[in-house]
PDB file of C-alpha atoms in Angstrom:
ATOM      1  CA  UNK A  94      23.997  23.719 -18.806  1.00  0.00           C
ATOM      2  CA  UNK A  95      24.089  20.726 -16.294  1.00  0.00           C
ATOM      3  CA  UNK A  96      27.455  20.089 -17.770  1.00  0.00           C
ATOM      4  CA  UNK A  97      28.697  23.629 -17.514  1.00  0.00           C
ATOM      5  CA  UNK A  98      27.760  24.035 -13.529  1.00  0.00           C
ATOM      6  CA  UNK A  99      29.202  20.466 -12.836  1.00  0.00           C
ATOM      7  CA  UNK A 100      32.719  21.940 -14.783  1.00  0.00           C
ATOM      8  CA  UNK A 101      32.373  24.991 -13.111  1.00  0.00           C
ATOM      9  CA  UNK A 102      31.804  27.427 -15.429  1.00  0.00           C
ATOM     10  CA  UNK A 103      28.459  28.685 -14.416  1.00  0.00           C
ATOM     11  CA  UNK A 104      27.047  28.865 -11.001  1.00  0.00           C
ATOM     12  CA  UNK A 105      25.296  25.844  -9.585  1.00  0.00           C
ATOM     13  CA  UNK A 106      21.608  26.749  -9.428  1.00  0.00           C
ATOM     14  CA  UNK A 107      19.779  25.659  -6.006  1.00  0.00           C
ATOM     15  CA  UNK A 108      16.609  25.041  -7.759  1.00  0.00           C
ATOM     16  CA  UNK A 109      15.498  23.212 -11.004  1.00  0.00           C
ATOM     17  CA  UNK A 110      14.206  25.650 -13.858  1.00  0.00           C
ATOM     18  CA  UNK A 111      10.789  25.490 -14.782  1.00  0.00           C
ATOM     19  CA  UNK A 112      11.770  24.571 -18.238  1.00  0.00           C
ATOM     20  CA  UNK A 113      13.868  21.362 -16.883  1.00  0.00           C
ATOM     21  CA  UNK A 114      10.747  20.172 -14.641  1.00  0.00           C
ATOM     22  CA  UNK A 115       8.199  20.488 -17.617  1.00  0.00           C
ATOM     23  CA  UNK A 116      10.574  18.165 -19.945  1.00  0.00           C
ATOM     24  CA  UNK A 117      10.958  15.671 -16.801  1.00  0.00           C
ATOM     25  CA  UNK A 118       7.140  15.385 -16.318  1.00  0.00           C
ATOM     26  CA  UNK A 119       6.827  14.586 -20.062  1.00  0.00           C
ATOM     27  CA  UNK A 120       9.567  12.526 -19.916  1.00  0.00           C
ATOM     28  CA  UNK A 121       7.846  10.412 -17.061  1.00  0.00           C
ATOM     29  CA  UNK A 122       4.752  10.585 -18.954  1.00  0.00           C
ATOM     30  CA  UNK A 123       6.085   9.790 -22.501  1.00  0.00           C
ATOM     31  CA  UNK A 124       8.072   6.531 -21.794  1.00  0.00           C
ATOM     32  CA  UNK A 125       5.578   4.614 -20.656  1.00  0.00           C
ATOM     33  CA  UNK A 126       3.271   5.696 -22.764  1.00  0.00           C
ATOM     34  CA  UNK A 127       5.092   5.123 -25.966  1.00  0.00           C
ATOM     35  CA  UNK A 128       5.637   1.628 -24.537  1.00  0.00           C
ATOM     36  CA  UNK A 129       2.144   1.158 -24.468  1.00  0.00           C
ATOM     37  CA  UNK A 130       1.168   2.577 -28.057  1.00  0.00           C
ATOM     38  CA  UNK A 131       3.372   0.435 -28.872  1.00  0.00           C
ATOM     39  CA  UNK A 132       2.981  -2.529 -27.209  1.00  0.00           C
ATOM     40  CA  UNK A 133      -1.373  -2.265 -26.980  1.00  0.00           C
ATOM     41  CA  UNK A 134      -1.323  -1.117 -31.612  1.00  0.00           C
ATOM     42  CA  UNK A 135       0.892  -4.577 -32.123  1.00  0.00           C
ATOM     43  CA  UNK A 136      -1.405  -6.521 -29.554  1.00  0.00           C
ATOM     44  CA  UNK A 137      -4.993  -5.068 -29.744  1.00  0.00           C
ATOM     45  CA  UNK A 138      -4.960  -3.424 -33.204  1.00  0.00           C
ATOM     46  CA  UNK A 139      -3.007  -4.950 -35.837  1.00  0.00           C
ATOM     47  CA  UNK A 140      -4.899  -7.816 -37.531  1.00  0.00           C
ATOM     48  CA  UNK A 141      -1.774 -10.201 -38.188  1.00  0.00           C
ATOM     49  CA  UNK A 142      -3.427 -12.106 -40.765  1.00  0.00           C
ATOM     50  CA  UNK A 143      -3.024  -8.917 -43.139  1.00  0.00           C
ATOM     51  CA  UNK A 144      -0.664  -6.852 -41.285  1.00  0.00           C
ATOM     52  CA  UNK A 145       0.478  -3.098 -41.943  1.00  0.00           C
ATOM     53  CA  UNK A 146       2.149  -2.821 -44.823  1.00  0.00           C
ATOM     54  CA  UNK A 147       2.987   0.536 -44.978  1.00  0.00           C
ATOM     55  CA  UNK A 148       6.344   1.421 -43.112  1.00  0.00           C
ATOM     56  CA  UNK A 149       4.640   4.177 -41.275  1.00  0.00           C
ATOM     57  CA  UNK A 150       2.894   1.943 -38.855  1.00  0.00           C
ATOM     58  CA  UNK A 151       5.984   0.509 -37.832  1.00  0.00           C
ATOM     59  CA  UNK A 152       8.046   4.076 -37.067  1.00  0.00           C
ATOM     60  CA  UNK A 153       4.801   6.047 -35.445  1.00  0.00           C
ATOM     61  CA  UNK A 154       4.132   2.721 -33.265  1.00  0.00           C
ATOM     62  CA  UNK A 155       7.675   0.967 -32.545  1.00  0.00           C
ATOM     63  CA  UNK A 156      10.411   4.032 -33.803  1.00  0.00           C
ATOM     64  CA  UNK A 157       8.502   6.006 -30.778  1.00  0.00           C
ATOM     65  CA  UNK A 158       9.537   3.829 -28.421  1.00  0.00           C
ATOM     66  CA  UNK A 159      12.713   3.299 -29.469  1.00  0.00           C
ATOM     67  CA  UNK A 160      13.900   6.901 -29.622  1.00  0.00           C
ATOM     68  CA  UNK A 161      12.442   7.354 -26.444  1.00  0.00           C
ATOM     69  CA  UNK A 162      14.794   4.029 -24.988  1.00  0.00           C
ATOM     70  CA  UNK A 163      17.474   5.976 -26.744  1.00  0.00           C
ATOM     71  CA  UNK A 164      16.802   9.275 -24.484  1.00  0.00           C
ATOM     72  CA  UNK A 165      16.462   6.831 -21.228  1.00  0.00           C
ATOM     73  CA  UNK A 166      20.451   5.943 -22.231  1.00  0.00           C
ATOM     74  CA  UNK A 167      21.582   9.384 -23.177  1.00  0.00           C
ATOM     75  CA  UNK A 168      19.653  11.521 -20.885  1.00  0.00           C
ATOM     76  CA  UNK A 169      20.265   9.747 -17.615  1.00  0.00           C
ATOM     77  CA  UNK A 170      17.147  11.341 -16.643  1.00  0.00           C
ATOM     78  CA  UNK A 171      15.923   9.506 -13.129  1.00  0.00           C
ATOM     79  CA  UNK A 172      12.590   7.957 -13.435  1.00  0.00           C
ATOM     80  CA  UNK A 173      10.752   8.008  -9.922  1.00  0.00           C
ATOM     81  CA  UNK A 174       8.418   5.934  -9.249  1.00  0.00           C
ATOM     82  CA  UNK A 175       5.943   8.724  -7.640  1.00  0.00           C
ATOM     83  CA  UNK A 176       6.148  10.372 -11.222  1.00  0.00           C
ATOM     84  CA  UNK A 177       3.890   7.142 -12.234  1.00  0.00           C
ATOM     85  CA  UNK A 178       0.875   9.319 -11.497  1.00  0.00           C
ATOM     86  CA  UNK A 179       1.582  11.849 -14.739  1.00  0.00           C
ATOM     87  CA  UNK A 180       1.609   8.539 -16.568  1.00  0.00           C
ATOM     88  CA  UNK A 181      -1.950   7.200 -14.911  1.00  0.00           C
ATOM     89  CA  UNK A 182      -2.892  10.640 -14.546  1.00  0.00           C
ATOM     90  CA  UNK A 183      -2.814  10.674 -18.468  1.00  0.00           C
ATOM     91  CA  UNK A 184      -3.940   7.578 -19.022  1.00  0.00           C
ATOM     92  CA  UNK A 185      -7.239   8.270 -17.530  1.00  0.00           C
ATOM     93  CA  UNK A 186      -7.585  11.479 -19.375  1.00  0.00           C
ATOM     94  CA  UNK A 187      -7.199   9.674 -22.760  1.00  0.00           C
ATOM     95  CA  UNK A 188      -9.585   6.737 -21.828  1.00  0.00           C
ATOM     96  CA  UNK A 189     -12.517   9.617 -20.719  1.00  0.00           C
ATOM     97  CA  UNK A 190     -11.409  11.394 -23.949  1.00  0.00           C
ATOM     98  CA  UNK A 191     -12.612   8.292 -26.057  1.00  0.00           C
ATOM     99  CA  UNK A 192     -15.789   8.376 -24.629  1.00  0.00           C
ATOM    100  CA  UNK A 193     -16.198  12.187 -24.732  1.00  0.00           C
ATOM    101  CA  UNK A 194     -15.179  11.997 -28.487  1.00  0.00           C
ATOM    102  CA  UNK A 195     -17.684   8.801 -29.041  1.00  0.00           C
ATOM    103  CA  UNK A 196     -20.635  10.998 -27.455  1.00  0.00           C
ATOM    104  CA  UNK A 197     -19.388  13.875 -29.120  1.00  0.00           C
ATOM    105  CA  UNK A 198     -20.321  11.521 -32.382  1.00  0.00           C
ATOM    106  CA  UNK A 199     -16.547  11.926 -33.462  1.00  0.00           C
ATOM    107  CA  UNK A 200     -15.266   9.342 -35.937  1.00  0.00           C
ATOM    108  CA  UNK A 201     -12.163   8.070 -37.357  1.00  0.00           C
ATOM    109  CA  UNK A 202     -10.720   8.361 -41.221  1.00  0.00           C
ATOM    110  CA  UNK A 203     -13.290   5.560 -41.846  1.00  0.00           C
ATOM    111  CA  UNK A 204     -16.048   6.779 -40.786  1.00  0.00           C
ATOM    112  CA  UNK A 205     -16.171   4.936 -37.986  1.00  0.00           C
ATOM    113  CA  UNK A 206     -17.609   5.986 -34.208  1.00  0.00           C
ATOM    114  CA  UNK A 207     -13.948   5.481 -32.440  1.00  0.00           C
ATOM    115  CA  UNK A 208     -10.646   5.939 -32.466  1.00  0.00           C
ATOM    116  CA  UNK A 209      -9.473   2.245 -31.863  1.00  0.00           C
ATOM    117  CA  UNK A 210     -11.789  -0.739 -32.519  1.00  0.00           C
ATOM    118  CA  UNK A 211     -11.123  -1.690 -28.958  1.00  0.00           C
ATOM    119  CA  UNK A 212     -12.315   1.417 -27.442  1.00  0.00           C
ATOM    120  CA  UNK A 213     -15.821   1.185 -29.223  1.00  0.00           C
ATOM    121  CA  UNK A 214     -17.690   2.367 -26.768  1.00  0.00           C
ATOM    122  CA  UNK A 215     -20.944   2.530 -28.756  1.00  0.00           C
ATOM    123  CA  UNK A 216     -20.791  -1.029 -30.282  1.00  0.00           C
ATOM    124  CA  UNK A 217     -18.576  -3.030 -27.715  1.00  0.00           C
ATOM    125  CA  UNK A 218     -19.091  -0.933 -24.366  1.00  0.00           C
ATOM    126  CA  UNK A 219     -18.419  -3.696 -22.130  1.00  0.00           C
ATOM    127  CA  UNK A 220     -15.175  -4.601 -23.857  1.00  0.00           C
ATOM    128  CA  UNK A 221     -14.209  -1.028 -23.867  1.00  0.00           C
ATOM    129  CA  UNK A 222     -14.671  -0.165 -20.166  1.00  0.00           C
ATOM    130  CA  UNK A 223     -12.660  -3.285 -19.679  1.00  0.00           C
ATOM    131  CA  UNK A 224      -9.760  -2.339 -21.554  1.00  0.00           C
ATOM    132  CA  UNK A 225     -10.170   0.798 -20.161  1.00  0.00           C
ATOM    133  CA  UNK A 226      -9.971  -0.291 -16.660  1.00  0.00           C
ATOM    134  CA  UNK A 227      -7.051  -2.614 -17.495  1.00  0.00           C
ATOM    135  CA  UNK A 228      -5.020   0.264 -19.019  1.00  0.00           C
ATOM    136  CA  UNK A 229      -5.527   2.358 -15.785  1.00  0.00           C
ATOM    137  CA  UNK A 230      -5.372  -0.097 -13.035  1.00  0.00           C
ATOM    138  CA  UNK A 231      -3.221  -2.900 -14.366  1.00  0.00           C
ATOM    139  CA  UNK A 232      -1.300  -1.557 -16.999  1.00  0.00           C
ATOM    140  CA  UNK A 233      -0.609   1.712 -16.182  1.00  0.00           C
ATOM    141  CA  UNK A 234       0.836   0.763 -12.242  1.00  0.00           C
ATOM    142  CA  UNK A 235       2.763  -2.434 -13.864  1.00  0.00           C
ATOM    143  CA  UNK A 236       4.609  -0.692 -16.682  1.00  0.00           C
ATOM    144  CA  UNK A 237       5.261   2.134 -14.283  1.00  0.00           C
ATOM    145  CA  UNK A 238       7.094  -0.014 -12.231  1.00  0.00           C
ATOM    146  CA  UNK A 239       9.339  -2.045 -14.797  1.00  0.00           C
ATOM    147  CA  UNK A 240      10.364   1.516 -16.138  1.00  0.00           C
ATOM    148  CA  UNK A 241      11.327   2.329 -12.620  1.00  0.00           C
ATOM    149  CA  UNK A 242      13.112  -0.954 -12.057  1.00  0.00           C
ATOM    150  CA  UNK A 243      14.726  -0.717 -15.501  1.00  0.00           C
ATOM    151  CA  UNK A 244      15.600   3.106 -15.198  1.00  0.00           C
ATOM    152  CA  UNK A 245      16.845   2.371 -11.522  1.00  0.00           C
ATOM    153  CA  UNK A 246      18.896  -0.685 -12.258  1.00  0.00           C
ATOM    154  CA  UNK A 247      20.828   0.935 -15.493  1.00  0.00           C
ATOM    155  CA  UNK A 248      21.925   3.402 -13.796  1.00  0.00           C
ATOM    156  CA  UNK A 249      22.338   2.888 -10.204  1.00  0.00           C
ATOM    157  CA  UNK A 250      24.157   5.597  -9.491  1.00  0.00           C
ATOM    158  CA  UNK A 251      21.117   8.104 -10.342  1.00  0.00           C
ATOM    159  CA  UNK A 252      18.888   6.320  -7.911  1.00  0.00           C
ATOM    160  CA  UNK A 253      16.658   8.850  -6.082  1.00  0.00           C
ATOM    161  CA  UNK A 254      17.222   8.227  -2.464  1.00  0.00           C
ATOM    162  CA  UNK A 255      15.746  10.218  -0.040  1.00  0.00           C
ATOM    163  CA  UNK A 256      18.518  11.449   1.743  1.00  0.00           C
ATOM    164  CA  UNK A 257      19.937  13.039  -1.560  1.00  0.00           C
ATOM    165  CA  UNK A 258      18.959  14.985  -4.646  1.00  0.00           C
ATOM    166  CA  UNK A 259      19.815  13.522  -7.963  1.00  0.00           C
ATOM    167  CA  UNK A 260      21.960  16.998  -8.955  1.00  0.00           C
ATOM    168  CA  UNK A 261      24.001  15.582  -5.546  1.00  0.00           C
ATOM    169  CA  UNK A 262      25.007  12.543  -6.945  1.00  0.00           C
ATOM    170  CA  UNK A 263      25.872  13.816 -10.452  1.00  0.00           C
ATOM    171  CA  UNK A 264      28.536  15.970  -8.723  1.00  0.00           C
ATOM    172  CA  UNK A 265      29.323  13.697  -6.141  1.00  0.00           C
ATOM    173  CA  UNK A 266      29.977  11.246  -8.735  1.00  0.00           C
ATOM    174  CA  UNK A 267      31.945  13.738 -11.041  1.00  0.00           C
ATOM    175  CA  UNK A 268      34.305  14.650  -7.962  1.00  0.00           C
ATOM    176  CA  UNK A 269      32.538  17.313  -6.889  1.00  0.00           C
ATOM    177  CA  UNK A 270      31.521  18.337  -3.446  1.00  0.00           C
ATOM    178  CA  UNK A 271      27.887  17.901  -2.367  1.00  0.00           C
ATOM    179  CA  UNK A 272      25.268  20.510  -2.487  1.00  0.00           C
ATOM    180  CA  UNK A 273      23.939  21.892   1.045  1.00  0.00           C
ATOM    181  CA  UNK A 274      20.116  21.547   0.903  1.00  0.00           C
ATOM    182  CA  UNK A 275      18.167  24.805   0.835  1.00  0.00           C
ATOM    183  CA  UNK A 276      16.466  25.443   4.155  1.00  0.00           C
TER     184      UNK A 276
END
């Protein structure tokens, strides 16, 4: 559709669809997060002395993440660094869901009182509140940021800048003149 209005074949609509902010905000969401299922299963879960053997654990943890760097390079979506709070936003949600599901008395396929060993928060509650509180106020901002950087930096020409909306530059940089801003 994008490609259509910039061609001129359909009008150019003022404001973004519904539909088109609902896949941004998971797209904000999902790449840092698959980053850090990815990163936090290889680092905090996987016992390297007997490591996954099954080829699953490799495409649910790392394949994630690398379909979703695929979409980065395809999509051209801009990543803006404000949209970091859907990421911590969610992050927080899934750290209070642990502990919801632990009080809850939910288990895992083992039979065990957590999802991940490191979010144990009836056997290791100290270690899990840290964790927790790393994810949300360490993790979460810093990984924000390098997707930002890395987002920003790739494609320089979709950098949000204040003075112009990111549909501006598309057409701007496909010849087209520049949208006048609703008012």
């Amino acid at each position: 559709m994008a490609t259509e209005m910039s061609a001129g074949k359909r009008p150019v609509v003022k404001r973004i669809p519904l539909y088109a902010q609902a896949t941004w905000c998971l797209f904000d969401m999902l790449l840092p997060t698959t980053f850090l299922v990815f990163v936090l299963y290889f680092c905090l879960v996987v016992n390297w002395d007997y490591p996954p053997t099954r080829t699953l654990s490799y495409v649910t943890h790392g394949g994630n993440f690398a379909l979703m760097m695929l979409d980065v390079i395809f999509s051209r979506k801009p990543y803006y660094l404000l949209h970091g709070l859907y990421f911590a936003l969610e992050a927080f949600v899934y750290i209070l869901f642990t502990y919801l599901y632990f009080l809850a008395g939910g288990t895992d396929c083992d039979g065990m009182p957590y999802i991940y060993g490191v979010l144990d928060w009836g056997g290791k509650f100290r270690l899990a509140g840290t964790v927790g509180g790393m994810v949300f106020f360490v993790v979460a901002p810093v990984v924000n940021i390098m997707f930002w950087l890395l987002v920003s930096f790739c494609f320089p020409g979709l950098r949000p800048r204040p003075d112009k909306s990111v549909a501006s530059l598309e057409l701007a940089r496909r010849g087209h003149p520049p949208l006048t801003p609703l008012r």
